[in-house]
Amino acid sequence: MTAPTDRNRLDEEASPYLRQHADNPVNWQPWDDAALEAAREQDKPIFLSVGYSACHWCHVMEDESFQDDDVAALLNEQFVPIKVDREERPDVDSIYMTVCQTVTGRGGWPLSAWLTPEGKPFYVGTYFPKEPRRNMPGFEGLLERIAESWQDDEDRREMESRADQWTAAARDRLQDVPSAGADAPGDDLLVDAAGAIQRSADREHGGFGNQGPKFPQEARLHVLLRAHHDTGGESYADVARETLDAMADGGLYDHVGGGFHRYCTDRDWTVPHFEKMLYDNAELARLYLAGHQVFDDDDRYATVVEETFAFLERELRHPDGGLYATLDAQSETPDGDHEEGAFYVWTPERVADAVAASDDCDPVDADLFCERYGVTESGNFENDWTVLTISKPVAELAEPHDLDADAVRARLERARDAVFDARSERPRPRRDAKILAGWNGLAISALAEGAIVLEDDAYADLAGDALAFVREHLWDEDAQRLSRRAVPVDGDGSLDEHRDGSLDVQGEGYLEDYAFLARGAFDHYQATGDVESLSFARDLADVVHEEFYDADAGSVFFTPDSGEDLVVRPQEVRDQSTPSSLGVACDVLLSLSHFATDDRYEAVVETVLERHGSRIEASPVEHPSLALVGDRYRSGDAELTLACDDRPAEFRETLAATYLPRRVVAQRPATADGLAAWLDALELDAAPPIWADRDARDGPTAYACRSFACSPPAASLEDAIAFFD
């Protein structure tokens, strides 16, 4: 009988990342019962490789090692090689990445881990070259040494002892919850957190830390903006604005096509890692919307958001509304090679050719474009290519060219259009067409907030389309459960890049899927007053309470209670590349507690804050999402009840213009009969406090409330909001 490990089984998978490895000579296995059982039966260690489609060094390690016949023979004979898409299995990634970070002091992808047949890690790392290089061991030699040690009884006992220790360390960091008896964070949490974040800032180049790489840290900036609002502290605003400007001016931002890359490799935000992730573009758009409300007199941040949303709609949208996961960093060069950034970088000659191909431009437009975006003969990237950055303000370009500022802007816009058209003819980066429930939730939140802040219903429509897609394809209404992802496939199960086939739906939802999507659905309700979105958010929150909250432990876990039994049941307490799922879960539970007639949602938040309060206070830089929740719990929400069927222009304009942290927009029907129908739809016996006795009075009426105190009913939302002053 043929064992599952006798062949590469990734051709059976729908994940684009896994299928990229289906032709490797390595007998890759997916993470499933068959592979894990084979490791136990054959008493072989597992080699676990975790990556994702847009990961540059994942591609490099594949080219160097996983395509090599000698390396493949070692892996196939001495190990059970398992390949995991971290975007499909963030639980597996979280456990072994935590071990890697704890043991080596760093992390990243590809993640390479060697496990006992029981799944306990005994050796970890990230990228390994095939041959030794730069103080890194060679992958082939490392495989040989580990295989030899596994066969030696004394070495194996030491490896298994280390595996037990490392698993215990991961359990301590991810699963264990501080003992009961502590207090939730105190009233000074916001100011203390903002102070710690401010002290970690790079005041010369923006962002955090005094060396590369530089990552967006959206939640930290939300803390600073909220602290500035509450205290008037200008230093908080200065740090936030410096970072917003640095990211929007530098190479992190795509100045031709809109949207943000994953991170920058240097301190001054010049050279990015070029992959584009849905979650980054969602969270950064939401951040720049807040920045627009706080700072943006010239609408610069609003333009960044509009261009980012245009990128999402153009590049990452399924025809039926769902949003894809990523664009790869690599694409084909003019020489036929595949290199990182090839789609995005320029030379003066290439700019001149692009502009010359446009009937609307002349050579001066190319010169202005190169000066504006720093395109030079020597470049700032590999092989004399240039990553575009804002290098000169418009005012400095006007006088040397004998133009006024408006004429310069018009010429730059024409040149940018020409460069965009020319770039569109280049080989495109590969797209990972997974549609992930949680990441779509983040994008839905951003688009919904965009509809409010930019007063553009088109963004609410895009948010609604994505929400409807996820509900139709990933939500099981009967079982009240959410699947993790959908991938477009054709009739024989192969990837369908034209997306005219069916969807392969797999994977149980994790906490981030339920929490991010619940917040997205709630934010869509805040933007539109759609009670169906509110109802769906409550359904998702109920599953969080039932499947992820452990009352005895006093926390909300990343995996469901009924899920796969891994060596550790993780929590996601810290913010990482995405917001802390525990923090977002608590945030949306606080929002939905206003629409419940019992205190079970709020009780979860209170318990989590009590158990994790000391961690949050000790290191708010690592826990900004939970710090925001703790502040919100202490301060109380800014409740805006809008009793109306359609929002009048004044309500919309005031919401757009007002930065109001801890805001909860609670639209309800104008009439008692209309409210009764909503209560039936929500299966509520009585009106929740945020709606009760807040009726319309002679037309649309606004109420502003906080901590059981309310403004008088007002026909003007601006007048009602004055209650918070």
XYZ file of C-alpha atoms in Angstrom:
725
model
C 0.000 0.000 0.000
C 1.345 3.421 -0.938
C 2.050 5.778 1.963
C 0.860 9.385 1.612
C 4.470 10.533 2.000
C 5.543 8.677 -1.136
C 4.554 11.622 -3.327
C 4.059 15.357 -3.312
C 0.396 15.868 -2.363
C 0.177 19.626 -2.802
C -1.512 19.226 -6.196
C -4.611 18.342 -4.176
C -4.590 21.719 -2.410
C -6.314 24.904 -3.550
C -3.973 27.335 -1.769
C -2.003 29.223 -4.459
C 1.079 29.136 -2.233
C 0.928 25.388 -1.707
C 0.303 24.759 -5.388
C 3.435 26.751 -6.240
C 5.331 23.873 -4.564
C 3.326 21.046 -6.141
C 6.039 20.433 -8.764
C 8.951 20.354 -6.302
C 10.819 17.032 -6.077
C 10.192 17.226 -2.328
C 7.300 14.974 -1.282
C 5.498 17.840 0.390
C 2.520 17.030 2.589
C -0.194 19.410 3.714
C -0.707 19.769 7.460
C -3.325 17.060 7.904
C -4.021 13.864 9.832
C -2.447 11.657 7.147
C 0.891 13.470 7.273
C 1.006 13.666 11.066
C 0.071 10.005 11.412
C 2.772 9.069 8.881
C 5.387 10.831 11.006
C 4.314 8.862 14.067
C 4.127 5.531 12.234
C 7.513 5.995 10.534
C 9.067 7.579 13.656
C 10.494 10.378 11.531
C 10.941 14.001 12.492
C 8.787 16.531 10.668
C 10.354 19.298 8.624
C 7.819 22.118 8.680
C 8.119 24.953 6.155
C 5.698 27.868 6.610
C 5.371 30.705 4.121
C 2.952 32.611 1.919
C 2.559 33.412 -1.733
C 3.982 36.941 -1.702
C 7.034 36.018 0.421
C 10.271 36.862 -1.412
C 12.643 34.688 0.622
C 10.193 31.793 0.403
C 10.705 31.865 -3.370
C 14.472 32.093 -2.935
C 14.603 29.062 -0.635
C 12.434 27.116 -3.053
C 14.734 27.930 -5.978
C 17.891 27.098 -4.043
C 16.821 24.053 -2.042
C 13.335 22.693 -2.639
C 13.927 22.375 -6.382
C 17.234 20.579 -5.765
C 17.124 16.800 -6.225
C 19.772 16.070 -3.586
C 18.028 18.180 -0.951
C 14.697 16.616 -1.897
C 16.132 13.102 -1.481
C 17.293 13.969 2.039
C 13.936 15.440 2.995
C 11.980 12.543 1.520
C 14.109 9.803 3.087
C 14.804 11.212 6.540
C 11.821 13.495 7.302
C 8.133 14.007 6.743
C 8.191 17.365 4.898
C 5.088 19.474 5.543
C 4.357 22.758 3.788
C 1.942 25.256 5.404
C 0.394 28.425 4.011
C 0.466 30.745 7.016
C -2.533 32.620 5.675
C -4.592 29.422 5.799
C -3.194 28.124 9.092
C -2.263 31.110 11.262
C -2.637 28.904 14.351
C 0.172 26.580 13.264
C 2.290 29.553 12.213
C 1.705 31.324 15.546
C 2.938 28.408 17.641
C 6.153 27.717 15.785
C 6.919 31.348 14.988
C 6.666 32.097 18.704
C 9.224 29.371 19.380
C 11.481 30.782 16.667
C 11.286 34.314 18.075
C 11.818 33.090 21.638
C 14.819 30.912 20.803
C 16.579 32.951 18.104
C 15.435 36.476 18.955
C 14.015 37.027 15.482
C 11.382 35.690 13.139
C 10.109 35.943 9.592
C 9.233 33.816 6.628
C 9.949 31.281 5.424
C 9.725 29.686 8.844
C 11.719 26.447 9.029
C 11.050 24.159 12.000
C 11.995 20.582 12.812
C 9.442 18.784 15.004
C 9.155 15.495 16.804
C 6.493 13.170 15.378
C 4.213 14.572 18.109
C 4.653 18.095 16.721
C 7.039 19.505 19.353
C 9.808 21.739 17.924
C 13.478 21.000 18.575
C 15.222 23.154 15.920
C 13.968 26.384 14.344
C 15.062 29.103 11.955
C 13.854 31.099 8.969
C 15.607 31.207 5.590
C 18.588 28.900 5.122
C 20.779 29.025 1.999
C 21.574 25.670 0.451
C 25.292 26.125 1.186
C 26.759 27.931 4.255
C 26.828 31.701 3.810
C 27.232 34.763 6.037
C 27.338 32.810 9.290
C 24.238 30.873 8.261
C 24.430 27.073 8.137
C 23.755 25.445 4.794
C 20.351 23.799 4.565
C 21.626 20.552 3.026
C 24.290 20.069 5.674
C 21.816 20.959 8.409
C 19.427 18.260 7.199
C 22.230 15.698 7.247
C 23.281 16.579 10.808
C 19.725 16.556 12.163
C 18.999 13.217 10.503
C 22.167 11.701 12.014
C 21.351 13.060 15.473
C 17.811 11.652 15.290
C 19.287 8.162 14.827
C 21.660 8.527 17.788
C 19.923 7.563 21.055
C 21.727 10.086 23.254
C 21.307 12.939 20.762
C 17.659 12.077 20.280
C 16.974 12.179 24.017
C 18.537 15.640 24.105
C 16.424 16.745 21.112
C 13.219 15.461 22.701
C 14.077 17.146 26.006
C 14.650 20.419 24.159
C 11.348 19.956 22.325
C 9.522 19.603 25.665
C 11.182 22.761 26.986
C 10.433 24.804 23.893
C 6.827 23.630 23.801
C 6.444 24.622 27.446
C 7.895 28.045 26.627
C 5.407 28.475 23.777
C 2.577 27.424 26.061
C 3.695 29.953 28.666
C 3.813 32.743 26.092
C 0.696 31.901 24.070
C -1.709 29.803 26.110
C -1.243 30.520 29.800
C -3.366 33.323 31.251
C -2.291 35.389 34.278
C -4.008 34.404 37.503
C -7.261 35.985 38.598
C -7.268 38.765 41.147
C -5.606 41.530 39.150
C -7.284 44.787 38.220
C -8.101 46.094 34.775
C -5.752 48.852 33.579
C -6.236 52.160 35.353
C -7.384 55.603 34.256
C -3.884 56.656 33.179
C -3.558 53.858 30.632
C -3.968 56.022 27.514
C -1.442 58.665 28.561
C 1.026 56.051 29.804
C 0.689 54.067 26.582
C 1.075 57.172 24.414
C 4.155 58.184 26.381
C 5.792 54.784 25.902
C 4.965 54.796 22.189
C 6.274 58.328 21.784
C 9.571 57.377 23.446
C 10.044 54.532 20.946
C 9.549 56.831 17.937
C 12.204 57.738 15.370
C 11.900 61.529 15.407
C 14.280 61.946 12.464
C 12.703 59.611 9.917
C 9.298 58.728 11.353
C 8.074 55.364 12.506
C 9.483 53.392 15.409
C 13.017 52.215 16.081
C 16.269 53.703 14.856
C 17.099 51.178 12.155
C 15.412 49.157 9.436
C 13.276 47.350 8.740
C 10.358 49.723 9.381
C 6.835 48.316 9.613
C 3.550 50.193 9.730
C 2.346 50.260 13.326
C -1.216 51.425 12.876
C -2.558 50.742 16.375
C 0.301 52.671 17.995
C -0.589 55.694 15.888
C -4.263 55.367 16.836
C -3.149 55.540 20.494
C -1.233 58.755 19.778
C -4.142 60.352 17.907
C -6.550 59.501 20.717
C -4.169 60.829 23.378
C -3.728 64.040 21.393
C -7.501 64.426 21.175
C -8.037 63.837 24.885
C -5.113 65.815 26.294
C -4.194 68.323 23.608
C -0.622 67.053 23.797
C 1.060 68.318 20.639
C 4.005 65.948 20.934
C 1.647 63.001 20.390
C 0.311 64.676 17.258
C 3.823 65.462 16.034
C 4.949 61.826 16.216
C 1.796 60.634 14.494
C 2.063 63.178 11.708
C 5.781 62.566 11.168
C 5.080 58.874 10.654
C 2.025 59.395 8.454
C 4.039 61.753 6.238
C 7.062 59.440 6.120
C 5.006 56.454 5.026
C 3.014 58.424 2.439
C 6.118 60.178 1.042
C 8.441 57.178 0.968
C 8.729 53.959 -0.956
C 6.223 52.182 1.255
C 3.509 53.898 -0.784
C 2.940 53.162 -4.476
C 2.957 56.660 -5.955
C 1.760 55.463 -9.359
C -0.927 52.904 -8.585
C -1.896 53.628 -4.997
C -1.769 51.264 -2.046
C 1.026 50.317 0.331
C 3.747 47.693 0.261
C 4.362 45.410 3.220
C 7.260 47.226 4.952
C 10.500 49.083 4.256
C 13.917 47.525 4.593
C 15.666 50.733 5.695
C 15.317 53.385 8.347
C 14.186 56.221 6.066
C 11.280 54.420 4.334
C 12.911 54.362 0.880
C 13.113 50.729 -0.270
C 10.142 48.491 0.489
C 9.584 44.794 0.502
C 7.290 45.030 -2.494
C 4.511 42.582 -1.688
C 1.100 44.187 -1.162
C -1.163 42.707 1.498
C -4.889 43.260 1.858
C -4.608 43.668 5.619
C -1.949 46.411 5.428
C -3.937 48.411 2.915
C -7.090 48.048 4.997
C -5.518 49.093 8.292
C -3.438 51.891 6.776
C -6.473 53.312 4.974
C -8.376 53.367 8.270
C -5.423 55.109 9.932
C -5.141 57.768 7.220
C -8.867 58.436 7.504
C -8.318 59.294 11.160
C -5.287 61.381 10.196
C -7.410 63.208 7.627
C -9.959 64.133 10.306
C -7.293 65.313 12.751
C -4.788 67.085 10.494
C -5.655 67.197 6.833
C -6.410 70.723 5.714
C -5.217 70.055 2.133
C -6.879 66.616 1.784
C -3.511 64.933 1.252
C -4.294 62.002 3.517
C -7.749 61.717 1.969
C -6.094 61.347 -1.440
C -3.905 58.539 -0.089
C -7.044 56.736 1.070
C -8.883 57.281 -2.204
C -5.937 55.940 -4.200
C -5.590 52.967 -1.861
C -9.267 52.094 -2.235
C -8.905 52.438 -6.010
C -6.018 49.945 -5.859
C -8.126 47.487 -3.839
C -11.005 47.722 -6.300
C -8.766 47.465 -9.364
C -6.255 44.815 -8.257
C -7.725 42.758 -5.423
C -11.470 42.562 -6.027
C -13.287 39.400 -7.096
C -16.046 40.206 -9.610
C -18.641 39.305 -6.980
C -17.173 41.558 -4.309
C -14.774 39.518 -2.162
C -11.205 40.759 -1.823
C -8.087 38.736 -2.580
C -5.185 38.326 -0.170
C -1.928 39.551 -1.717
C 0.181 40.612 -4.661
C 3.639 39.073 -4.933
C 6.834 41.079 -4.525
C 8.421 39.547 -7.615
C 7.606 39.933 -11.279
C 9.363 39.441 -14.595
C 12.084 41.902 -15.605
C 12.789 43.158 -19.170
C 15.557 40.507 -19.287
C 13.138 37.690 -18.473
C 14.302 37.128 -14.891
C 12.005 37.316 -11.902
C 13.090 39.961 -9.411
C 11.591 41.729 -6.452
C 10.157 45.139 -7.288
C 10.518 44.830 -11.063
C 6.943 46.013 -11.637
C 7.368 49.175 -9.561
C 10.833 50.677 -10.227
C 11.983 53.210 -12.832
C 14.894 54.842 -14.640
C 14.867 58.298 -16.267
C 14.884 56.623 -19.680
C 11.864 54.459 -18.845
C 9.964 57.492 -17.544
C 10.811 59.469 -20.677
C 9.627 56.605 -22.890
C 6.359 56.318 -20.972
C 5.667 60.045 -21.194
C 6.621 60.188 -24.884
C 4.036 57.492 -25.629
C 1.257 59.758 -24.360
C -0.324 62.327 -26.676
C -1.146 64.470 -23.628
C 2.449 64.937 -22.405
C 5.701 66.606 -23.431
C 9.342 66.071 -22.282
C 9.030 68.676 -19.524
C 6.422 66.446 -17.891
C 8.976 63.620 -17.708
C 11.574 65.949 -16.171
C 9.097 67.129 -13.567
C 8.088 63.564 -12.747
C 11.713 62.492 -12.254
C 12.479 65.485 -10.048
C 9.320 65.048 -8.008
C 9.831 61.335 -7.386
C 13.642 61.212 -7.207
C 14.269 59.227 -10.401
C 17.989 59.505 -11.202
C 20.596 57.749 -13.333
C 22.219 56.198 -10.252
C 18.908 55.189 -8.665
C 18.253 54.176 -5.064
C 17.671 50.462 -5.655
C 19.382 47.553 -7.364
C 20.887 47.938 -10.862
C 20.389 51.737 -10.912
C 16.605 51.464 -10.685
C 14.664 53.970 -8.590
C 11.907 53.339 -6.079
C 9.623 56.360 -6.327
C 9.541 58.684 -3.307
C 8.373 62.266 -2.844
C 11.752 63.980 -3.252
C 10.818 67.605 -3.957
C 7.749 69.660 -3.053
C 5.739 71.143 -5.886
C 6.798 74.675 -4.914
C 10.478 73.844 -5.565
C 9.647 72.512 -9.029
C 7.652 75.526 -10.197
C 10.229 78.315 -10.423
C 13.059 76.474 -12.293
C 10.545 75.457 -14.962
C 8.859 78.888 -15.090
C 5.513 77.401 -14.080
C 3.052 78.097 -11.321
C 2.212 75.405 -8.780
C -1.133 74.511 -10.370
C 0.532 73.985 -13.759
C 3.151 71.733 -12.150
C 0.446 69.652 -10.494
C -1.422 69.288 -13.780
C 1.721 68.180 -15.597
C 2.629 65.721 -12.832
C -0.829 64.233 -13.033
C -0.543 63.788 -16.799
C 2.889 62.215 -16.429
C 1.677 59.914 -13.682
C -1.172 58.726 -15.899
C 1.320 58.004 -18.674
C 3.640 56.121 -16.307
C 0.688 54.148 -14.956
C -0.327 53.166 -18.506
C 3.222 52.104 -19.347
C 3.528 50.124 -16.125
C 0.288 48.329 -16.922
C 2.029 46.761 -19.925
C 4.734 45.186 -17.743
C 4.442 41.584 -16.527
C 2.343 41.801 -13.403
C 3.143 40.453 -9.941
C 1.426 37.178 -9.183
C -1.785 37.452 -7.201
C -2.750 35.107 -4.377
C -6.474 34.773 -5.004
C -7.408 33.461 -1.574
C -10.385 35.299 -0.104
C -9.880 35.271 3.664
C -12.813 36.013 5.956
C -10.798 37.973 8.514
C -8.805 40.087 6.091
C -12.005 40.934 4.236
C -13.392 42.052 7.581
C -10.510 44.522 7.974
C -11.136 45.881 4.477
C -14.882 46.154 5.105
C -14.158 48.261 8.211
C -11.851 50.558 6.261
C -14.264 51.001 3.353
C -17.175 51.621 5.709
C -15.188 54.247 7.593
C -14.238 55.750 4.242
C -17.913 56.078 3.380
C -18.419 58.073 6.596
C -15.303 60.251 6.544
C -15.158 60.917 2.797
C -18.963 61.045 2.385
C -18.855 58.610 -0.514
C -21.545 55.951 -0.679
C -19.523 54.045 -3.297
C -17.227 52.877 -0.503
C -20.180 51.668 1.512
C -21.289 49.723 -1.564
C -17.849 48.100 -1.911
C -17.919 47.215 1.779
C -21.417 45.796 1.420
C -20.427 43.714 -1.608
C -17.470 42.196 0.256
C -19.649 41.502 3.285
C -22.331 39.876 1.129
C -19.689 37.718 -0.585
C -18.338 36.416 2.700
C -21.825 35.779 4.060
C -22.838 33.870 0.955
C -19.730 31.754 0.539
C -18.016 31.453 3.922
C -20.846 31.654 6.464
C -22.965 28.593 7.188
C -26.257 30.059 8.348
C -27.608 26.752 9.642
C -24.509 25.792 11.621
C -23.742 29.433 12.540
C -20.089 28.877 11.698
C -17.546 30.658 9.501
C -15.017 29.103 7.128
C -11.535 30.565 6.856
C -11.109 31.012 3.125
C -12.363 30.589 -0.420
C -10.200 30.130 -3.525
C -11.549 30.389 -7.098
C -11.143 27.063 -8.911
C -12.368 25.598 -12.165
C -14.236 22.372 -12.675
C -11.291 20.006 -12.151
C -10.132 21.744 -8.978
C -7.197 23.608 -10.519
C -6.708 27.291 -9.858
C -8.871 29.487 -12.047
C -7.090 32.787 -12.525
C -10.010 34.003 -14.629
C -12.312 33.369 -11.666
C -15.174 32.061 -13.780
C -15.417 28.757 -11.918
C -16.554 27.686 -8.478
C -15.019 28.389 -5.093
C -13.036 25.945 -2.989
C -14.082 26.746 0.594
C -12.053 25.254 3.438
C -10.774 25.731 6.953
C -12.518 26.516 10.177
C -12.597 30.168 11.102
C -10.188 31.458 13.727
C -10.740 34.250 16.208
C -9.352 36.801 13.751
C -11.943 35.720 11.181
C -14.871 36.120 13.548
C -13.559 39.260 15.276
C -12.341 41.144 12.193
C -15.474 40.264 10.247
C -17.774 41.135 13.166
C -16.148 44.549 13.419
C -16.438 44.948 9.652
C -20.139 44.095 9.733
C -20.699 46.468 12.649
C -18.809 49.258 10.900
C -20.943 48.708 7.807
C -23.985 49.166 10.035
C -22.444 52.377 11.435
C -21.942 53.699 7.904
C -25.297 52.687 6.446
C -27.754 51.908 9.227
C -28.247 48.430 7.722
C -29.786 46.298 10.469
C -28.834 43.076 8.638
C -25.170 43.968 9.078
C -25.755 44.616 12.768
C -27.533 41.277 13.092
C -24.654 39.454 11.392
C -22.130 41.132 13.682
C -24.116 39.866 16.669
C -24.202 36.329 15.222
C -20.424 36.350 14.870
C -19.979 37.757 18.371
C -22.141 34.972 19.762
C -19.768 32.393 18.258
C -16.803 34.237 19.789
C -18.525 33.929 23.153
C -19.469 30.274 22.679
C -16.394 28.837 20.949
C -13.422 31.046 21.745
C -14.065 32.452 25.222
C -12.949 30.258 28.102
C -14.566 31.583 31.261
C -12.390 29.420 33.496
C -9.187 30.647 31.885
C -10.515 34.187 31.635
C -9.478 34.813 28.042
C -10.474 34.486 24.394
C -8.349 32.015 22.442
C -7.283 32.118 18.801
C -8.645 28.633 18.024
C -12.166 27.375 18.716
C -12.850 25.017 21.577
C -13.997 22.397 19.069
C -10.935 22.863 16.831
C -7.848 20.768 16.175
C -5.834 19.800 19.248
C -2.361 21.310 18.694
C 0.569 21.229 21.098
C -0.462 24.716 22.278
C -3.822 26.513 22.180
C -2.693 30.037 21.339
C -4.027 33.438 22.197
C -3.109 36.496 20.122
C -2.508 39.127 22.761
C 0.122 41.208 20.959
C -0.308 43.236 17.794
C 1.739 41.777 14.971
C 1.373 42.206 11.207
C -2.368 42.312 11.842
C -4.081 43.749 14.920
C -4.333 41.553 17.999
C -7.373 39.361 17.386
C -8.012 39.380 21.142
C -7.955 43.183 21.082
C -10.321 43.415 18.111
C -12.647 40.819 19.624
C -12.887 42.848 22.827
C -13.339 46.050 20.829
C -16.287 44.729 18.837
C -17.807 43.081 21.915
C -17.774 46.483 23.615
C -19.489 48.007 20.581
C -22.141 45.293 20.469
C -22.741 45.433 24.216
C -24.767 48.584 23.505
C -27.152 46.469 21.413
C -27.619 43.665 23.944
C -30.077 43.432 26.797
C -27.655 41.501 29.027
C -24.046 42.054 30.047
C -22.374 38.930 28.648
C -20.334 40.757 25.988
C -19.123 43.385 28.439
C -18.344 40.705 31.036
C -15.936 39.032 28.598
C -14.091 42.324 28.059
C -13.923 43.041 31.775
C -12.487 39.593 32.489
C -9.904 39.806 29.700
C -8.738 43.234 30.868
C -8.431 42.033 34.449
C -6.409 38.968 33.451
C -4.167 40.746 30.956
C -4.098 44.199 32.549
C -0.603 43.893 33.983
C 0.782 42.857 30.579
C -0.911 45.782 28.859
C 0.336 48.315 31.411
C 3.856 46.872 31.445
C 4.260 46.898 27.650
C 1.655 49.020 25.851
C 3.974 49.291 22.820
C 3.440 45.556 22.231
C -0.277 45.655 23.105
C -1.692 48.852 21.561
C -5.001 47.294 20.443
C -5.711 46.033 23.954
C -4.548 49.379 25.360
C -7.165 51.109 23.189
C -9.806 48.687 24.500
C -8.741 49.266 28.093
C -8.982 53.028 27.617
C -12.367 52.672 25.962
C -13.654 50.499 28.811
C -12.497 53.060 31.387
C -13.603 56.201 29.545
C -16.947 55.103 28.116
C -18.085 55.345 24.531
C -19.266 58.402 22.648
C -22.732 57.095 21.761
C -24.462 58.796 18.842
C -28.034 57.609 18.467
C -29.496 58.789 15.161
C -33.288 58.426 15.083
C -34.010 58.693 11.373
C -34.730 56.581 8.337
C -32.334 58.502 6.093
C -29.450 60.542 7.434
C -29.779 64.212 6.618
C -26.856 66.048 5.042
C -25.939 67.771 8.297
C -25.566 64.449 10.107
C -23.330 63.114 7.328
C -21.201 66.261 7.137
C -20.698 66.378 10.898
C -19.712 62.710 11.107
C -17.255 63.212 8.243
C -15.583 66.235 9.784
C -15.403 65.117 13.415
C -12.611 62.976 14.840
C -14.421 61.346 17.737
C -12.551 58.438 19.322
C -14.629 55.697 20.991
C -17.505 56.623 18.649
C -20.523 54.326 18.330
C -23.022 55.360 15.647
C -26.362 53.764 16.489
C -28.922 54.582 13.839
C -32.475 53.394 14.494
C -35.810 53.836 12.696
C -37.644 57.071 13.288
C -40.880 55.395 14.374
C -41.808 52.963 17.116
C -43.229 50.549 14.523
C -39.979 50.643 12.569
C -37.985 49.976 15.720
C -40.253 47.061 16.611
C -39.473 45.463 13.242
C -35.746 45.859 13.899
C -36.087 44.273 17.333
C -37.841 41.304 15.730
C -35.015 40.970 13.193
C -32.469 41.031 16.003
C -34.538 38.658 18.175
C -34.600 41.186 21.014
C -37.525 41.324 23.417
C -36.903 44.955 24.299
C -35.029 47.920 22.927
C -31.405 48.057 24.106
C -30.436 51.174 26.081
C -28.772 52.869 23.127
C -32.141 52.969 21.314
C -34.671 52.962 24.136
C -36.557 56.235 24.608
C -34.432 57.952 21.966
C -37.184 58.683 19.475
C -37.311 61.076 16.554
C -38.754 64.477 17.468
C -40.227 66.418 14.558
C -37.747 65.000 12.072
C -34.317 63.344 12.259
C -33.010 63.556 15.806
C -29.598 63.006 17.322
C -28.664 62.022 20.870
C -25.120 62.115 22.249
C -24.598 59.991 25.345
C -21.765 58.738 27.515
C -21.800 56.753 30.750
C -25.570 56.980 31.272
C -25.787 60.725 30.623
C -27.247 62.197 27.424
C -27.611 65.444 25.564
C -31.084 66.786 24.916
C -32.569 65.535 21.639
C -31.209 67.709 18.828
C -32.048 68.304 15.199
C -28.362 69.088 14.600
C -25.724 66.415 15.162
C -23.115 69.128 15.673
C -25.197 70.504 18.560
C -25.563 67.037 20.057
C -21.826 66.293 19.849
C -21.094 69.510 21.731
C -22.299 67.538 24.770
C -18.905 65.767 24.804
C -16.916 69.026 25.112
